[in-house]
Short mmCIF file of C-alpha atoms and ligand atoms in Angstrom, two decimals:
data_model
loop_
_atom_site.label_atom_id
_atom_site.label_comp_id
_atom_site.label_asym_id
_atom_site.label_seq_id
_atom_site.Cartn_x
_atom_site.Cartn_y
_atom_site.Cartn_z
CA MET U 231 106.63 139.45 -136.36
CA SER U 232 108.44 141.12 -133.41
CA GLU U 233 111.59 139.25 -132.39
CA LYS U 234 110.57 136.87 -129.60
CA SER U 235 112.01 137.50 -126.12
CA GLY U 236 110.84 134.05 -125.03
CA LYS U 237 108.87 135.63 -122.22
CA ILE U 238 105.22 134.77 -121.56
CA ALA U 239 102.76 137.33 -120.19
CA LEU U 240 99.15 137.00 -119.08
CA ILE U 241 97.20 140.26 -119.10
CA THR U 242 93.71 140.21 -117.63
CA GLY U 243 91.02 142.35 -119.24
CA ALA U 244 93.22 142.72 -122.32
CA ASN U 245 90.41 142.87 -124.88
CA LYS U 246 90.25 146.67 -124.72
CA GLY U 247 91.51 149.82 -123.03
CA ILE U 248 94.78 149.94 -121.15
CA GLY U 249 95.04 146.13 -121.15
CA LEU U 250 94.94 145.87 -124.93
CA GLU U 251 97.47 148.68 -125.37
CA THR U 252 99.73 147.08 -122.76
CA ALA U 253 99.50 143.86 -124.75
CA ARG U 254 100.52 145.71 -127.91
CA GLN U 255 103.49 147.46 -126.32
CA LEU U 256 104.76 144.38 -124.44
CA GLY U 257 104.18 142.26 -127.52
CA LYS U 258 106.28 144.66 -129.57
CA LEU U 259 109.11 143.92 -127.11
CA GLY U 260 108.85 140.29 -128.20
CA VAL U 261 106.82 138.99 -125.27
CA THR U 262 104.25 136.29 -126.06
CA ILE U 263 100.89 137.64 -124.92
CA LEU U 264 98.00 135.69 -123.45
CA VAL U 265 95.05 138.01 -123.93
CA GLY U 266 92.75 137.44 -120.96
CA ALA U 267 89.11 138.22 -121.74
CA ARG U 268 85.89 137.21 -120.03
CA ASP U 269 84.21 137.12 -123.44
CA LEU U 270 86.38 134.79 -125.51
CA SER U 271 85.15 136.15 -128.85
CA ARG U 272 86.22 139.69 -127.86
CA GLY U 273 89.55 138.27 -126.69
CA GLU U 274 89.99 136.53 -130.01
CA GLN U 275 89.24 139.74 -131.90
CA ALA U 276 91.87 141.57 -129.82
CA ALA U 277 94.41 138.78 -130.38
CA GLU U 278 93.73 139.01 -134.11
CA VAL U 279 94.41 142.76 -134.06
CA LEU U 280 97.63 142.15 -132.12
CA ARG U 281 98.80 139.44 -134.50
CA GLY U 282 98.09 141.90 -137.32
CA VAL U 283 100.76 144.24 -135.93
CA GLY U 284 103.26 141.42 -135.45
CA VAL U 285 102.57 140.46 -131.84
CA ASP U 286 102.61 136.80 -130.81
CA ALA U 287 99.20 136.74 -129.12
CA GLN U 288 96.54 134.22 -128.21
CA ALA U 289 93.25 134.72 -126.43
CA VAL U 290 92.37 132.93 -123.21
CA GLU U 291 88.91 132.90 -121.66
CA LEU U 292 89.28 134.41 -118.21
CA ASP U 293 86.53 135.95 -116.16
CA VAL U 294 88.71 136.77 -113.17
CA VAL U 295 85.87 136.27 -110.69
CA ASN U 296 85.25 132.75 -112.00
CA GLU U 297 87.28 130.12 -110.16
CA ALA U 298 86.93 127.53 -112.93
CA ASP U 299 88.35 130.02 -115.46
CA ARG U 300 91.29 130.81 -113.19
CA VAL U 301 92.11 127.13 -112.71
CA ALA U 302 91.75 126.41 -116.43
CA VAL U 303 94.08 129.27 -117.40
CA ALA U 304 96.74 128.06 -114.96
CA LYS U 305 96.45 124.55 -116.42
CA LEU U 306 96.70 125.86 -119.98
CA ILE U 307 99.82 127.92 -119.18
CA GLU U 308 101.40 124.99 -117.34
CA LYS U 309 100.74 122.68 -120.29
CA GLU U 310 101.80 125.05 -123.08
CA PHE U 311 104.66 126.96 -121.48
CA GLY U 312 105.53 125.35 -118.14
CA ARG U 313 105.98 128.78 -116.53
CA LEU U 314 104.71 132.36 -116.48
CA ASP U 315 107.04 135.38 -116.61
CA ILE U 316 104.63 138.31 -116.34
CA LEU U 317 101.18 138.61 -114.76
CA ILE U 318 99.40 141.91 -115.25
CA ASN U 319 96.30 142.11 -113.08
CA ASN U 320 94.68 144.74 -115.27
CA ALA U 321 90.97 143.82 -115.26
CA GLY U 322 89.01 146.18 -113.08
CA VAL U 323 85.63 147.80 -112.59
CA MET U 324 84.42 151.17 -111.35
CA LEU U 325 80.78 150.76 -110.47
CA ASP U 326 80.30 153.74 -108.13
CA GLY U 327 79.20 156.15 -110.85
CA ARG U 328 76.56 153.75 -112.09
CA LYS U 329 74.92 153.24 -108.71
CA GLY U 330 75.52 156.49 -106.81
CA ASN U 331 78.77 157.43 -105.14
CA GLU U 332 77.99 158.92 -101.74
CA THR U 333 80.09 157.08 -99.18
CA SER U 334 77.30 157.19 -96.59
CA THR U 335 74.86 155.43 -98.92
CA THR U 336 77.19 153.03 -100.74
CA SER U 337 75.42 149.69 -100.71
CA GLN U 338 76.85 146.41 -99.50
CA SER U 339 76.19 144.91 -102.91
CA LEU U 340 78.14 147.65 -104.69
CA LEU U 341 81.06 147.24 -102.28
CA ARG U 342 81.06 143.46 -102.62
CA GLU U 343 80.73 143.49 -106.40
CA THR U 344 83.60 145.97 -106.70
CA PHE U 345 85.86 144.10 -104.28
CA GLU U 346 85.05 140.81 -106.01
CA THR U 347 86.76 141.95 -109.23
CA ASN U 348 89.29 144.52 -108.04
CA PHE U 349 90.56 142.66 -104.98
CA PHE U 350 89.40 139.08 -104.28
CA ALA U 351 89.83 137.93 -107.89
CA VAL U 352 93.30 139.45 -108.12
CA VAL U 353 94.41 137.68 -104.96
CA ALA U 354 92.92 134.37 -106.09
CA LEU U 355 94.34 134.52 -109.62
CA THR U 356 97.77 135.51 -108.38
CA GLN U 357 97.76 132.67 -105.85
CA GLU U 358 96.73 130.24 -108.59
CA LEU U 359 99.55 131.39 -110.88
CA LEU U 360 102.30 131.83 -108.31
CA PRO U 361 103.73 128.31 -108.78
CA LEU U 362 104.18 129.13 -112.49
CA LEU U 363 105.68 132.57 -111.76
CA ARG U 364 108.15 130.91 -109.38
CA LYS U 365 109.44 128.91 -112.35
CA SER U 366 110.34 132.11 -114.23
CA GLU U 367 113.87 133.50 -114.31
CA ALA U 368 112.38 136.96 -113.57
CA GLY U 369 108.73 136.85 -112.51
CA ARG U 370 106.92 140.17 -112.59
CA ILE U 371 103.48 140.90 -111.15
CA VAL U 372 101.82 144.24 -111.92
CA ASN U 373 98.65 145.17 -110.07
CA LEU U 374 96.64 147.91 -111.79
CA SER U 375 95.87 150.21 -108.93
CA SER U 376 94.96 153.90 -109.18
CA ILE U 377 95.96 157.18 -107.61
CA LEU U 378 92.48 156.89 -106.05
CA ALA U 379 93.90 154.09 -103.88
CA SER U 380 96.15 156.53 -102.05
CA LEU U 381 94.93 157.01 -98.48
CA THR U 382 97.54 159.71 -97.99
CA LEU U 383 96.28 161.77 -100.94
CA HIS U 384 92.62 161.20 -100.05
CA ALA U 385 93.33 162.54 -96.57
CA THR U 386 95.26 165.56 -97.84
CA GLU U 387 93.20 168.66 -98.62
CA GLY U 388 94.28 170.14 -101.93
CA SER U 389 95.64 166.86 -103.34
CA PRO U 390 94.51 165.95 -106.88
CA VAL U 391 92.11 163.28 -105.57
CA TYR U 392 90.84 165.03 -102.43
CA ASP U 393 87.43 165.77 -103.96
CA ALA U 394 87.24 162.58 -106.07
CA LYS U 395 85.74 160.16 -103.60
CA THR U 396 84.37 157.01 -105.23
CA PHE U 397 84.34 154.92 -102.08
CA ALA U 398 83.91 151.34 -103.30
CA TYR U 399 86.44 151.70 -106.12
CA ASP U 400 88.95 153.63 -104.03
CA ALA U 401 88.78 151.21 -101.08
CA SER U 402 89.10 148.18 -103.39
CA LYS U 403 92.26 149.61 -104.90
CA SER U 404 93.66 150.51 -101.45
CA ALA U 405 93.11 146.86 -100.50
CA LEU U 406 94.85 145.84 -103.71
CA ASN U 407 97.81 148.00 -102.70
CA ALA U 408 97.90 146.15 -99.39
CA PHE U 409 98.15 142.89 -101.36
CA THR U 410 101.08 144.31 -103.33
CA ILE U 411 102.95 145.23 -100.15
CA HIS U 412 102.22 141.95 -98.37
CA LEU U 413 103.03 139.67 -101.31
CA ALA U 414 106.21 141.57 -102.15
CA HIS U 415 107.34 141.16 -98.55
CA GLU U 416 106.75 137.40 -98.69
CA LEU U 417 108.58 137.13 -102.01
CA GLN U 418 111.68 139.02 -100.92
CA GLY U 419 114.71 136.97 -101.85
CA THR U 420 112.93 135.34 -104.80
CA LYS U 421 113.17 136.39 -108.47
CA ILE U 422 109.60 137.74 -108.41
CA LYS U 423 108.82 141.45 -108.13
CA VAL U 424 105.35 142.77 -107.30
CA ASN U 425 104.32 146.38 -107.83
CA SER U 426 101.21 148.54 -108.05
CA ALA U 427 100.73 150.81 -111.06
CA HIS U 428 98.73 153.99 -111.44
CA PRO U 429 98.32 154.29 -115.21
CA GLY U 430 97.19 157.93 -115.10
CA TRP U 431 93.74 159.25 -115.88
CA VAL U 432 93.35 157.62 -119.27
CA LYS U 433 90.83 157.96 -122.12
CA THR U 434 89.20 154.53 -121.97
CA ASP U 435 85.64 153.34 -121.38
CA MET U 436 86.41 153.61 -117.67
CA GLY U 437 88.38 156.88 -117.74
CA GLY U 438 85.97 158.64 -120.09
CA GLU U 439 86.59 161.21 -122.78
CA GLY U 440 87.50 163.94 -120.28
CA ALA U 441 90.59 162.01 -119.19
CA GLN U 442 93.98 163.65 -119.62
CA MET U 443 96.05 160.80 -121.03
CA GLU U 444 95.96 158.94 -124.30
CA ILE U 445 95.85 155.15 -124.09
CA VAL U 446 99.33 154.84 -125.56
CA ASP U 447 100.75 156.68 -122.52
CA GLY U 448 98.34 154.98 -120.11
CA ALA U 449 99.99 151.61 -120.80
CA LYS U 450 103.54 152.80 -120.16
CA THR U 451 103.60 152.31 -116.38
CA SER U 452 102.36 148.71 -116.71
CA VAL U 453 104.96 147.93 -119.38
CA GLU U 454 107.76 149.47 -117.36
CA LEU U 455 106.86 147.48 -114.22
CA ALA U 456 106.41 144.28 -116.24
CA THR U 457 109.92 144.58 -117.67
CA LEU U 458 111.87 145.72 -114.60
CA GLY U 459 115.44 144.50 -114.42
CA ALA U 460 116.83 142.49 -111.51
CA ASP U 461 117.82 145.73 -109.76
CA GLY U 462 114.30 147.21 -110.07
CA PRO U 463 111.98 147.90 -107.13
CA THR U 464 109.44 145.57 -105.56
CA GLY U 465 106.56 146.35 -103.22
CA GLY U 466 106.17 149.83 -104.71
CA TYR U 467 103.39 152.02 -106.08
CA PHE U 468 104.32 153.94 -109.21
CA HIS U 469 103.14 156.23 -111.98
CA MET U 470 105.51 156.71 -114.92
CA GLY U 471 108.57 155.89 -112.83
CA GLU U 472 107.57 158.15 -109.90
CA ALA U 473 106.64 156.66 -106.53
CA LEU U 474 103.19 157.60 -105.20
CA PRO U 475 102.32 157.98 -101.49
CA TRP U 476 100.35 154.97 -100.17
P1 LIG H 169 88.21 149.55 -119.32
O1 LIG H 169 88.46 150.18 -120.64
O2 LIG H 169 86.86 149.66 -118.69
O3 LIG H 169 88.66 148.02 -119.43
C1 LIG H 169 88.51 147.18 -118.32
C2 LIG H 169 88.86 145.77 -118.73
O4 LIG H 169 88.65 144.92 -117.58
C3 LIG H 169 87.95 145.25 -119.85
O5 LIG H 169 88.69 144.40 -120.69
C4 LIG H 169 86.92 144.44 -119.07
O6 LIG H 169 86.31 143.41 -119.82
C5 LIG H 169 87.84 143.86 -118.01
N1 LIG H 169 87.10 143.24 -116.92
C6 LIG H 169 86.23 143.78 -116.04
N2 LIG H 169 85.76 142.84 -115.21
C7 LIG H 169 86.33 141.66 -115.59
C8 LIG H 169 86.24 140.34 -115.14
N3 LIG H 169 85.44 139.96 -114.14
N4 LIG H 169 87.02 139.39 -115.75
C9 LIG H 169 87.83 139.72 -116.77
N5 LIG H 169 87.93 140.96 -117.26
C10 LIG H 169 87.18 141.92 -116.67
O7 LIG H 169 89.21 150.13 -118.22
P2 LIG H 169 90.72 150.67 -118.32
O8 LIG H 169 90.65 152.14 -118.16
O9 LIG H 169 91.44 150.06 -119.46
O10 LIG H 169 91.28 150.11 -116.94
C11 LIG H 169 92.27 149.09 -116.81
C12 LIG H 169 92.75 149.08 -115.37
O11 LIG H 169 93.34 150.37 -115.04
C13 LIG H 169 91.62 148.89 -114.33
O12 LIG H 169 92.06 148.04 -113.30
C14 LIG H 169 91.37 150.30 -113.80
O13 LIG H 169 90.85 150.28 -112.49
C15 LIG H 169 92.77 150.90 -113.86
N6 LIG H 169 92.77 152.36 -113.92
C16 LIG H 169 92.24 153.03 -114.98
C17 LIG H 169 92.28 154.43 -115.01
C18 LIG H 169 91.74 155.23 -116.17
O14 LIG H 169 91.77 156.48 -116.10
N7 LIG H 169 91.27 154.64 -117.23
C19 LIG H 169 92.85 155.14 -113.94
C20 LIG H 169 93.39 154.42 -112.87
C21 LIG H 169 93.36 153.04 -112.88
P3 LIG H 169 84.94 143.66 -120.66
O15 LIG H 169 85.35 144.31 -121.96
O16 LIG H 169 84.40 142.29 -120.82
O17 LIG H 169 84.08 144.56 -119.83
#
């Protein structure tokens, strides 16, 4: 068992991909991990794997778009721990590829479905958990954004994302970045830091096999932002320690 830090983290969408690897790496630092999963049995399998490598992990049923799940998770954390130290808003969807990705023909339903998970649910879950994060000595909120959220890079010919226009996904993550900036501003002067992370283009179900980064590296930005010291940044947008243009 990793030596316990006493810290409690909730990671959404932690049953696979970057979320699961983030859980492993943070858990190895001694953080108790609540493995958020919309399918509890898959969450329990992931928690089992994590416990097998010495991580203090337990699964929690959390479909982030489901209000009842969000309320229940907050109640469970309040009852069991009385506070939350780290919230990693990792769950996300990219639906553009599945349903056609021309901006001019992107449907309302695709936009709404994407925003529901990548933006509205993140705002709602964070609002639900904020009272518990305020009770932490060093609350940390990490919003899994993407380089595809960068309006500056999308508008710059020759940038790495200039020709990668998945409108619904990109816009939902730009909106998420707005949440990061606005919430961090409100929380100035508190012990809570809020940052957006671009994990890199990572070999997961979402990133695909052509992605450049291995999952082990794809979790590093989330872990770094979840464990920032008191002198660390807030209201920023980072990839592996480097600031990205908004
Ligand atoms: P992934 O392998 O597709 O995993 C996504 C996770 O989110 C899964 O656990 C999935 O659960 C969960 N999820 C989706 N909708 C959910 C909901 N309503 N409630 C709860 N969980 C939900 O993707 P990933 O590559 O690890 O991505 C993690 C985050 O990084 C995402 O926010 C993504 O946008 C961001 N990101 C990824 C890349 C990349 O290259 N991979 C690049 C930039 C940003 P199920 O297993 O139940 O589907």
